[in-house]
């Protein structure tokens, strides 16, 4: 029986734990919280912080593992560190560490000849002001190490910097903030979603539209598969991602992507994050394509070969939606129109009635996630264009 350690036993890791158990693996969940919900689903608990790479390594040595994996962004470098040290299936530690840090990622892309905007990193407001004044405006301010579009703001003037910088630092695991020149996207949407890589080749393309809107345009409201993009642009994106996978020597991985095409027609990477996407992206892609990214992730982690996916006529359009509030208060109820209920496959609540909720300024303020499947792209687009008329959030 193959022995797989999964870093983290929270709600996001439960699909990985279930996939591993379904494959007959002995699952060791590593978490500092012995009451984490995934612990009871695993065969064994390794009580340690997933951020303490040396502690995880020492535990892993004792457990005689066949593989180690996670889908937690901050844990991915630790997965690579332990995997490299023990000779387990893994990607290069330095590469993974760079891919999960926005400044290091931009630097890595630039070193490998990819299109990048002007950028810099700051750990103080004074440094941020200096960088800001040397970049073309507007400038995006982002936490250097974070996820879920937390703390991302477009800034036009130096006067806006202080509160934005302070907020971005609060979300950054390294207490650093990246500043980068804003790039106009010529696609109708930012292209997001999940892909899967095996032997430095993309064997599954789960490209999706990232649905965004005012007043928080950098915060995803949901995703939609397949994306609304012309064949030429999609091919350009696939070619550039494939080139990046080879240049970065990604042996295997689910990769959460965010990509745009600038006004010069060049593909620009926002994210290539070596993990399963959040916001129930993998679940929506399973409904649309039948390809299970969670299953592929755990199998590749123990050295098994994953069969490449070929699109079929059976694919169905899907979408996710972040149920949210635009006001502060106590959640009273969440309900859906009778029309929408026909398309809902799953609803994953993050908050129950009685919980305190806040405006949806970033993904950690969501109330829950809807996963929907449709009969046609037109049907999906019509519903998603008016989704606020179908989702009712009552806050008091």
Short mmCIF file of C-alpha atoms in Angstrom, two decimals:
data_model
loop_
_atom_site.label_atom_id
_atom_site.label_comp_id
_atom_site.label_asym_id
_atom_site.label_seq_id
_atom_site.Cartn_x
_atom_site.Cartn_y
_atom_site.Cartn_z
CA UNK A 1 0.00 0.00 0.00
CA UNK A 2 1.45 3.36 -1.04
CA UNK A 3 1.92 5.88 1.74
CA UNK A 4 1.05 9.50 0.95
CA UNK A 5 1.47 12.50 3.23
CA UNK A 6 -0.91 15.39 2.60
CA UNK A 7 0.10 18.74 4.09
CA UNK A 8 -2.96 20.29 5.67
CA UNK A 9 -6.18 18.66 6.82
CA UNK A 10 -8.54 21.60 6.39
CA UNK A 11 -11.61 21.79 4.13
CA UNK A 12 -9.48 22.50 1.04
CA UNK A 13 -7.45 19.32 1.54
CA UNK A 14 -10.44 17.02 2.04
CA UNK A 15 -10.83 16.37 -1.74
CA UNK A 16 -7.16 15.29 -1.88
CA UNK A 17 -7.59 13.01 1.12
CA UNK A 18 -10.72 11.44 -0.39
CA UNK A 19 -9.00 10.96 -3.76
CA UNK A 20 -6.03 9.27 -2.09
CA UNK A 21 -8.27 6.97 -0.06
CA UNK A 22 -10.26 6.10 -3.18
CA UNK A 23 -6.99 5.00 -4.81
CA UNK A 24 -6.23 2.74 -1.86
CA UNK A 25 -3.34 4.76 -0.42
CA UNK A 26 -2.42 4.95 3.24
CA UNK A 27 -3.01 8.65 3.98
CA UNK A 28 -1.06 10.61 6.58
CA UNK A 29 -2.55 14.04 7.18
CA UNK A 30 -0.06 16.60 8.48
CA UNK A 31 -1.57 19.47 10.44
CA UNK A 32 -0.90 21.37 13.66
CA UNK A 33 -4.60 21.04 14.53
CA UNK A 34 -5.57 17.54 15.62
CA UNK A 35 -9.24 18.52 15.25
CA UNK A 36 -8.97 19.65 11.61
CA UNK A 37 -11.88 18.17 9.61
CA UNK A 38 -9.69 16.09 7.31
CA UNK A 39 -7.99 14.25 10.18
CA UNK A 40 -10.87 11.83 10.71
CA UNK A 41 -10.78 10.87 7.03
CA UNK A 42 -7.06 10.05 7.05
CA UNK A 43 -5.39 6.89 8.33
CA UNK A 44 -2.91 8.74 10.51
CA UNK A 45 -2.20 12.23 11.84
CA UNK A 46 1.24 13.79 11.71
CA UNK A 47 0.98 16.57 14.28
CA UNK A 48 3.16 19.38 12.95
CA UNK A 49 2.87 22.80 11.35
CA UNK A 50 2.92 22.49 7.56
CA UNK A 51 4.99 25.70 7.49
CA UNK A 52 7.84 24.16 9.52
CA UNK A 53 9.77 22.49 6.73
CA UNK A 54 12.41 20.88 8.96
CA UNK A 55 9.82 19.44 11.33
CA UNK A 56 7.86 18.04 8.39
CA UNK A 57 11.04 16.59 6.90
CA UNK A 58 11.97 14.82 10.14
CA UNK A 59 8.49 13.36 10.47
CA UNK A 60 8.51 12.31 6.81
CA UNK A 61 11.82 10.46 7.24
CA UNK A 62 10.28 8.34 9.99
CA UNK A 63 7.12 7.54 8.01
CA UNK A 64 8.77 5.99 4.92
CA UNK A 65 6.62 7.81 2.39
CA UNK A 66 5.97 7.10 -1.27
CA UNK A 67 4.84 10.68 -1.84
CA UNK A 68 4.00 14.05 -0.34
CA UNK A 69 1.56 16.64 -1.70
CA UNK A 70 -0.74 19.54 -0.81
CA UNK A 71 -2.97 22.11 -2.47
CA UNK A 72 -2.22 24.84 0.06
CA UNK A 73 -0.18 27.58 -1.62
CA UNK A 74 2.14 28.30 1.36
CA UNK A 75 2.74 24.55 1.79
CA UNK A 76 3.86 23.90 -1.79
CA UNK A 77 7.52 24.90 -1.21
CA UNK A 78 7.59 22.59 1.82
CA UNK A 79 6.24 19.76 -0.37
CA UNK A 80 9.10 20.35 -2.81
CA UNK A 81 11.69 20.71 -0.03
CA UNK A 82 10.75 17.40 1.58
CA UNK A 83 10.30 15.67 -1.76
CA UNK A 84 13.74 16.79 -2.98
CA UNK A 85 15.39 15.74 0.28
CA UNK A 86 13.84 12.26 0.28
CA UNK A 87 13.98 11.56 -3.45
CA UNK A 88 10.18 11.49 -3.78
CA UNK A 89 8.31 12.62 -6.91
CA UNK A 90 8.63 16.39 -6.70
CA UNK A 91 9.55 19.61 -8.47
CA UNK A 92 12.62 21.73 -7.84
CA UNK A 93 12.35 23.53 -4.50
CA UNK A 94 13.74 26.88 -5.71
CA UNK A 95 11.36 26.90 -8.68
CA UNK A 96 8.31 26.14 -6.54
CA UNK A 97 9.36 28.74 -3.95
CA UNK A 98 9.60 31.32 -6.75
CA UNK A 99 6.24 30.37 -8.25
CA UNK A 100 4.51 31.01 -4.91
CA UNK A 101 6.07 34.45 -4.38
CA UNK A 102 4.93 37.18 -6.78
CA UNK A 103 8.22 39.08 -6.82
CA UNK A 104 10.35 35.95 -7.26
CA UNK A 105 7.92 34.71 -9.91
CA UNK A 106 8.24 37.94 -11.91
CA UNK A 107 12.03 37.68 -11.60
CA UNK A 108 11.98 34.04 -12.74
CA UNK A 109 9.84 34.91 -15.76
CA UNK A 110 12.13 37.77 -16.73
CA UNK A 111 15.21 35.55 -16.45
CA UNK A 112 13.58 33.04 -18.80
CA UNK A 113 12.61 35.58 -21.45
CA UNK A 114 8.87 35.89 -20.79
CA UNK A 115 6.89 39.14 -21.03
CA UNK A 116 6.73 40.93 -17.69
CA UNK A 117 5.63 44.44 -16.71
CA UNK A 118 7.93 46.82 -14.87
CA UNK A 119 7.97 45.69 -11.25
CA UNK A 120 9.72 45.88 -7.89
CA UNK A 121 9.32 44.78 -4.29
CA UNK A 122 9.12 46.89 -1.12
CA UNK A 123 9.15 46.15 2.59
CA UNK A 124 8.59 49.77 3.61
CA UNK A 125 6.36 52.63 2.53
CA UNK A 126 9.41 54.71 1.62
CA UNK A 127 10.69 52.00 -0.74
CA UNK A 128 7.20 51.62 -2.19
CA UNK A 129 7.04 55.35 -2.97
CA UNK A 130 10.45 55.22 -4.62
CA UNK A 131 9.41 52.29 -6.83
CA UNK A 132 6.01 53.79 -7.60
CA UNK A 133 7.53 57.00 -8.94
CA UNK A 134 9.75 55.01 -11.31
CA UNK A 135 6.95 52.92 -12.85
CA UNK A 136 4.40 53.72 -15.54
CA UNK A 137 0.99 54.50 -14.06
CA UNK A 138 -1.34 53.04 -13.00
CA UNK A 139 0.46 50.57 -10.73
CA UNK A 140 -0.89 47.37 -9.17
CA UNK A 141 -0.05 46.85 -5.51
CA UNK A 142 -0.06 43.21 -4.36
CA UNK A 143 1.09 41.21 -1.34
CA UNK A 144 4.28 39.44 -2.45
CA UNK A 145 3.15 36.13 -0.95
CA UNK A 146 -0.60 35.65 -0.71
CA UNK A 147 -3.55 34.12 -2.58
CA UNK A 148 -7.21 34.77 -3.28
CA UNK A 149 -6.61 38.24 -4.76
CA UNK A 150 -6.20 39.59 -1.25
CA UNK A 151 -4.89 43.13 -1.00
CA UNK A 152 -4.65 43.77 -4.77
CA UNK A 153 -5.39 47.40 -5.71
CA UNK A 154 -4.76 49.63 -8.74
CA UNK A 155 -3.09 52.89 -7.68
CA UNK A 156 -2.90 56.08 -9.75
CA UNK A 157 -1.20 58.52 -7.37
CA UNK A 158 1.32 58.51 -4.54
CA UNK A 159 -1.34 59.88 -2.19
CA UNK A 160 -3.19 56.56 -2.45
CA UNK A 161 -0.17 54.48 -1.47
CA UNK A 162 -0.14 54.39 2.33
CA UNK A 163 -3.49 52.67 3.09
CA UNK A 164 -3.07 50.35 0.11
CA UNK A 165 0.50 49.45 1.10
CA UNK A 166 -0.52 48.82 4.72
CA UNK A 167 -3.36 46.53 3.62
CA UNK A 168 -1.16 44.57 1.21
CA UNK A 169 1.52 44.05 3.89
CA UNK A 170 -1.15 42.68 6.21
CA UNK A 171 -1.94 39.92 3.71
CA UNK A 172 1.66 39.12 2.74
CA UNK A 173 3.36 36.12 4.35
CA UNK A 174 6.75 37.81 3.81
CA UNK A 175 5.69 41.34 4.84
CA UNK A 176 6.71 42.45 1.36
CA UNK A 177 4.62 44.12 -1.32
CA UNK A 178 5.10 43.94 -5.08
CA UNK A 179 4.45 46.93 -7.31
CA UNK A 180 3.97 46.30 -11.02
CA UNK A 181 2.81 48.29 -14.00
CA UNK A 182 -0.82 47.64 -14.90
CA UNK A 183 -1.35 45.72 -18.16
CA UNK A 184 -4.50 46.20 -20.24
CA UNK A 185 -6.09 42.86 -21.08
CA UNK A 186 -7.36 42.52 -24.66
CA UNK A 187 -9.29 39.31 -23.92
CA UNK A 188 -12.91 39.61 -22.82
CA UNK A 189 -11.90 38.07 -19.49
CA UNK A 190 -8.77 37.17 -17.60
CA UNK A 191 -8.10 33.49 -18.40
CA UNK A 192 -7.89 31.38 -15.26
CA UNK A 193 -8.53 27.75 -14.28
CA UNK A 194 -6.43 24.63 -13.72
CA UNK A 195 -4.10 22.65 -15.93
CA UNK A 196 -2.25 19.45 -15.17
CA UNK A 197 1.36 18.73 -16.07
CA UNK A 198 3.13 15.38 -16.40
CA UNK A 199 6.71 14.92 -17.59
CA UNK A 200 6.99 18.63 -18.49
CA UNK A 201 3.92 18.44 -20.74
CA UNK A 202 0.41 19.77 -20.18
CA UNK A 203 -1.92 16.77 -20.35
CA UNK A 204 -5.10 18.60 -19.25
CA UNK A 205 -6.27 22.10 -20.19
CA UNK A 206 -8.92 23.50 -17.86
CA UNK A 207 -8.77 27.11 -19.01
CA UNK A 208 -11.71 29.19 -17.74
CA UNK A 209 -12.96 32.76 -17.83
CA UNK A 210 -12.37 34.55 -14.53
CA UNK A 211 -15.57 36.48 -13.89
CA UNK A 212 -14.91 39.83 -12.22
CA UNK A 213 -16.70 43.13 -11.74
CA UNK A 214 -17.05 46.34 -9.82
CA UNK A 215 -16.47 47.57 -7.19
CA UNK A 216 -13.62 45.07 -6.66
CA UNK A 217 -12.35 44.23 -10.18
CA UNK A 218 -9.42 42.10 -8.98
CA UNK A 219 -11.56 39.81 -6.85
CA UNK A 220 -12.94 36.79 -8.78
CA UNK A 221 -16.71 36.46 -8.62
CA UNK A 222 -16.48 33.06 -10.26
CA UNK A 223 -15.11 31.07 -13.19
CA UNK A 224 -16.67 29.68 -16.36
CA UNK A 225 -15.69 26.74 -18.58
CA UNK A 226 -15.13 26.78 -21.51
CA UNK A 227 -13.67 30.29 -21.80
CA UNK A 228 -15.06 32.92 -24.15
CA UNK A 229 -11.90 33.37 -26.23
CA UNK A 230 -11.02 33.00 -29.91
CA UNK A 231 -9.01 29.98 -31.04
CA UNK A 232 -5.95 32.05 -32.01
CA UNK A 233 -5.68 33.70 -28.60
CA UNK A 234 -6.26 30.43 -26.75
CA UNK A 235 -3.55 28.73 -28.82
CA UNK A 236 -1.13 31.58 -28.00
CA UNK A 237 -1.85 31.13 -24.30
CA UNK A 238 -1.43 27.35 -24.47
CA UNK A 239 1.84 27.69 -26.40
CA UNK A 240 3.28 30.15 -23.87
CA UNK A 241 2.22 28.03 -20.89
CA UNK A 242 3.70 24.92 -22.52
CA UNK A 243 6.96 26.79 -23.06
CA UNK A 244 7.01 27.91 -19.43
CA UNK A 245 6.38 24.36 -18.18
CA UNK A 246 9.38 23.11 -20.16
CA UNK A 247 11.70 26.00 -19.28
CA UNK A 248 10.86 25.68 -15.59
CA UNK A 249 11.19 21.87 -15.76
CA UNK A 250 7.87 21.14 -14.08
CA UNK A 251 7.84 17.36 -13.72
CA UNK A 252 4.26 17.06 -12.52
CA UNK A 253 1.74 19.39 -10.97
CA UNK A 254 -1.71 20.82 -10.99
CA UNK A 255 -1.13 24.48 -11.89
CA UNK A 256 -3.64 27.22 -11.19
CA UNK A 257 -3.29 29.76 -14.01
CA UNK A 258 -4.12 33.44 -14.51
CA UNK A 259 -3.17 34.81 -17.93
CA UNK A 260 -3.93 37.85 -20.09
CA UNK A 261 -2.93 39.10 -23.56
CA UNK A 262 -1.65 42.68 -23.69
CA UNK A 263 -2.24 45.33 -26.35
CA UNK A 264 0.83 44.14 -28.26
CA UNK A 265 -0.63 40.64 -28.49
CA UNK A 266 1.85 39.21 -25.98
CA UNK A 267 0.82 36.60 -23.44
CA UNK A 268 1.42 37.78 -19.86
CA UNK A 269 1.32 35.48 -16.85
CA UNK A 270 -0.38 36.81 -13.73
CA UNK A 271 -0.06 33.48 -11.90
CA UNK A 272 1.28 30.00 -12.55
CA UNK A 273 0.71 28.56 -9.11
CA UNK A 274 1.81 24.91 -8.59
CA UNK A 275 -1.36 23.70 -6.87
CA UNK A 276 -5.04 22.93 -7.41
CA UNK A 277 -7.10 26.09 -7.78
CA UNK A 278 -9.36 27.31 -5.02
CA UNK A 279 -12.95 28.55 -5.27
CA UNK A 280 -14.06 25.02 -6.33
CA UNK A 281 -12.42 25.29 -9.77
CA UNK A 282 -11.44 21.57 -9.82
CA UNK A 283 -14.99 20.51 -8.91
CA UNK A 284 -16.47 22.54 -11.79
CA UNK A 285 -13.94 21.08 -14.22
CA UNK A 286 -14.83 17.55 -13.12
CA UNK A 287 -18.46 18.22 -14.02
CA UNK A 288 -17.50 19.74 -17.38
CA UNK A 289 -14.79 17.34 -18.53
CA UNK A 290 -14.70 14.31 -16.24
CA UNK A 291 -11.00 14.93 -15.60
CA UNK A 292 -10.38 14.78 -11.84
CA UNK A 293 -7.48 17.08 -11.00
CA UNK A 294 -7.49 15.88 -7.38
CA UNK A 295 -7.12 12.27 -8.49
CA UNK A 296 -4.33 13.20 -10.91
CA UNK A 297 -2.54 15.15 -8.18
CA UNK A 298 -2.40 12.31 -5.65
CA UNK A 299 -1.54 9.68 -8.23
CA UNK A 300 1.33 11.67 -9.70
CA UNK A 301 2.59 12.39 -6.19
CA UNK A 302 3.29 8.68 -5.65
CA UNK A 303 4.82 8.22 -9.08
CA UNK A 304 1.86 6.87 -11.04
CA UNK A 305 1.21 7.83 -14.66
CA UNK A 306 -1.88 9.94 -15.35
CA UNK A 307 -3.63 9.45 -18.68
CA UNK A 308 -3.75 12.57 -20.87
CA UNK A 309 -7.19 14.10 -21.35
CA UNK A 310 -8.69 14.52 -24.82
CA UNK A 311 -11.75 16.81 -25.10
CA UNK A 312 -14.97 15.11 -26.17
CA UNK A 313 -18.41 16.15 -27.38
CA UNK A 314 -19.76 15.21 -23.95
CA UNK A 315 -18.24 18.25 -22.26
CA UNK A 316 -20.77 20.56 -20.61
CA UNK A 317 -20.41 24.26 -19.74
CA UNK A 318 -19.99 25.00 -16.05
CA UNK A 319 -19.52 27.99 -13.78
CA UNK A 320 -18.71 28.79 -10.20
CA UNK A 321 -19.98 31.77 -8.24
CA UNK A 322 -18.76 33.28 -4.98
CA UNK A 323 -21.84 33.89 -2.86
CA UNK A 324 -21.18 37.08 -0.92
CA UNK A 325 -22.52 40.15 0.82
CA UNK A 326 -21.76 43.76 0.04
CA UNK A 327 -22.57 44.88 3.58
CA UNK A 328 -21.44 44.14 7.11
CA UNK A 329 -23.86 42.33 9.37
CA UNK A 330 -25.15 38.97 10.54
CA UNK A 331 -26.02 36.40 7.89
CA UNK A 332 -29.70 35.52 8.05
CA UNK A 333 -30.12 33.31 4.99
CA UNK A 334 -28.87 32.31 1.53
CA UNK A 335 -31.37 31.19 -1.10
CA UNK A 336 -31.59 30.74 -4.86
CA UNK A 337 -34.20 31.31 -7.54
CA UNK A 338 -36.16 28.35 -8.89
CA UNK A 339 -34.57 29.00 -12.29
CA UNK A 340 -31.03 28.79 -10.87
CA UNK A 341 -31.77 25.64 -8.88
CA UNK A 342 -32.06 23.73 -12.18
CA UNK A 343 -28.34 24.27 -12.81
CA UNK A 344 -26.87 24.00 -9.31
CA UNK A 345 -24.84 20.85 -8.71
CA UNK A 346 -23.24 21.81 -5.39
CA UNK A 347 -23.27 24.61 -2.86
CA UNK A 348 -20.31 24.79 -0.48
CA UNK A 349 -21.13 27.14 2.40
CA UNK A 350 -18.28 28.88 4.20
CA UNK A 351 -20.62 30.66 6.62
CA UNK A 352 -23.85 29.53 8.24
CA UNK A 353 -26.80 31.71 9.33
CA UNK A 354 -25.83 33.64 12.45
CA UNK A 355 -22.27 34.26 11.30
CA UNK A 356 -20.83 37.75 10.97
CA UNK A 357 -20.14 38.70 7.37
CA UNK A 358 -18.30 41.57 5.70
CA UNK A 359 -18.26 43.15 2.24
CA UNK A 360 -16.70 41.00 -0.49
CA UNK A 361 -13.41 42.88 -0.80
CA UNK A 362 -11.45 39.65 -1.32
CA UNK A 363 -12.04 35.91 -1.48
CA UNK A 364 -11.76 35.26 2.25
CA UNK A 365 -14.97 37.29 2.72
CA UNK A 366 -17.08 34.92 0.65
CA UNK A 367 -20.12 33.24 2.19
CA UNK A 368 -19.98 30.15 -0.01
CA UNK A 369 -19.33 28.79 -3.49
CA UNK A 370 -21.88 27.63 -6.05
CA UNK A 371 -20.99 25.08 -8.74
CA UNK A 372 -23.37 25.04 -11.71
CA UNK A 373 -23.64 23.01 -14.92
CA UNK A 374 -25.52 24.14 -18.02
CA UNK A 375 -26.79 22.71 -21.29
CA UNK A 376 -25.15 25.38 -23.47
CA UNK A 377 -22.68 28.25 -23.28
CA UNK A 378 -25.45 30.68 -24.22
CA UNK A 379 -27.59 29.43 -21.34
CA UNK A 380 -24.65 29.78 -18.96
CA UNK A 381 -23.79 33.27 -20.14
CA UNK A 382 -27.36 34.49 -19.80
CA UNK A 383 -27.61 33.21 -16.24
CA UNK A 384 -24.17 34.48 -15.18
CA UNK A 385 -24.81 37.93 -16.68
CA UNK A 386 -27.73 38.30 -14.27
CA UNK A 387 -26.58 36.10 -11.41
CA UNK A 388 -27.46 38.73 -8.80
CA UNK A 389 -31.11 38.22 -9.75
CA UNK A 390 -30.87 34.56 -8.80
CA UNK A 391 -28.83 34.56 -5.58
CA UNK A 392 -30.42 36.08 -2.47
CA UNK A 393 -28.25 36.88 0.56
CA UNK A 394 -30.10 38.30 3.54
CA UNK A 395 -27.99 40.15 6.11
CA UNK A 396 -29.27 41.99 9.18
#
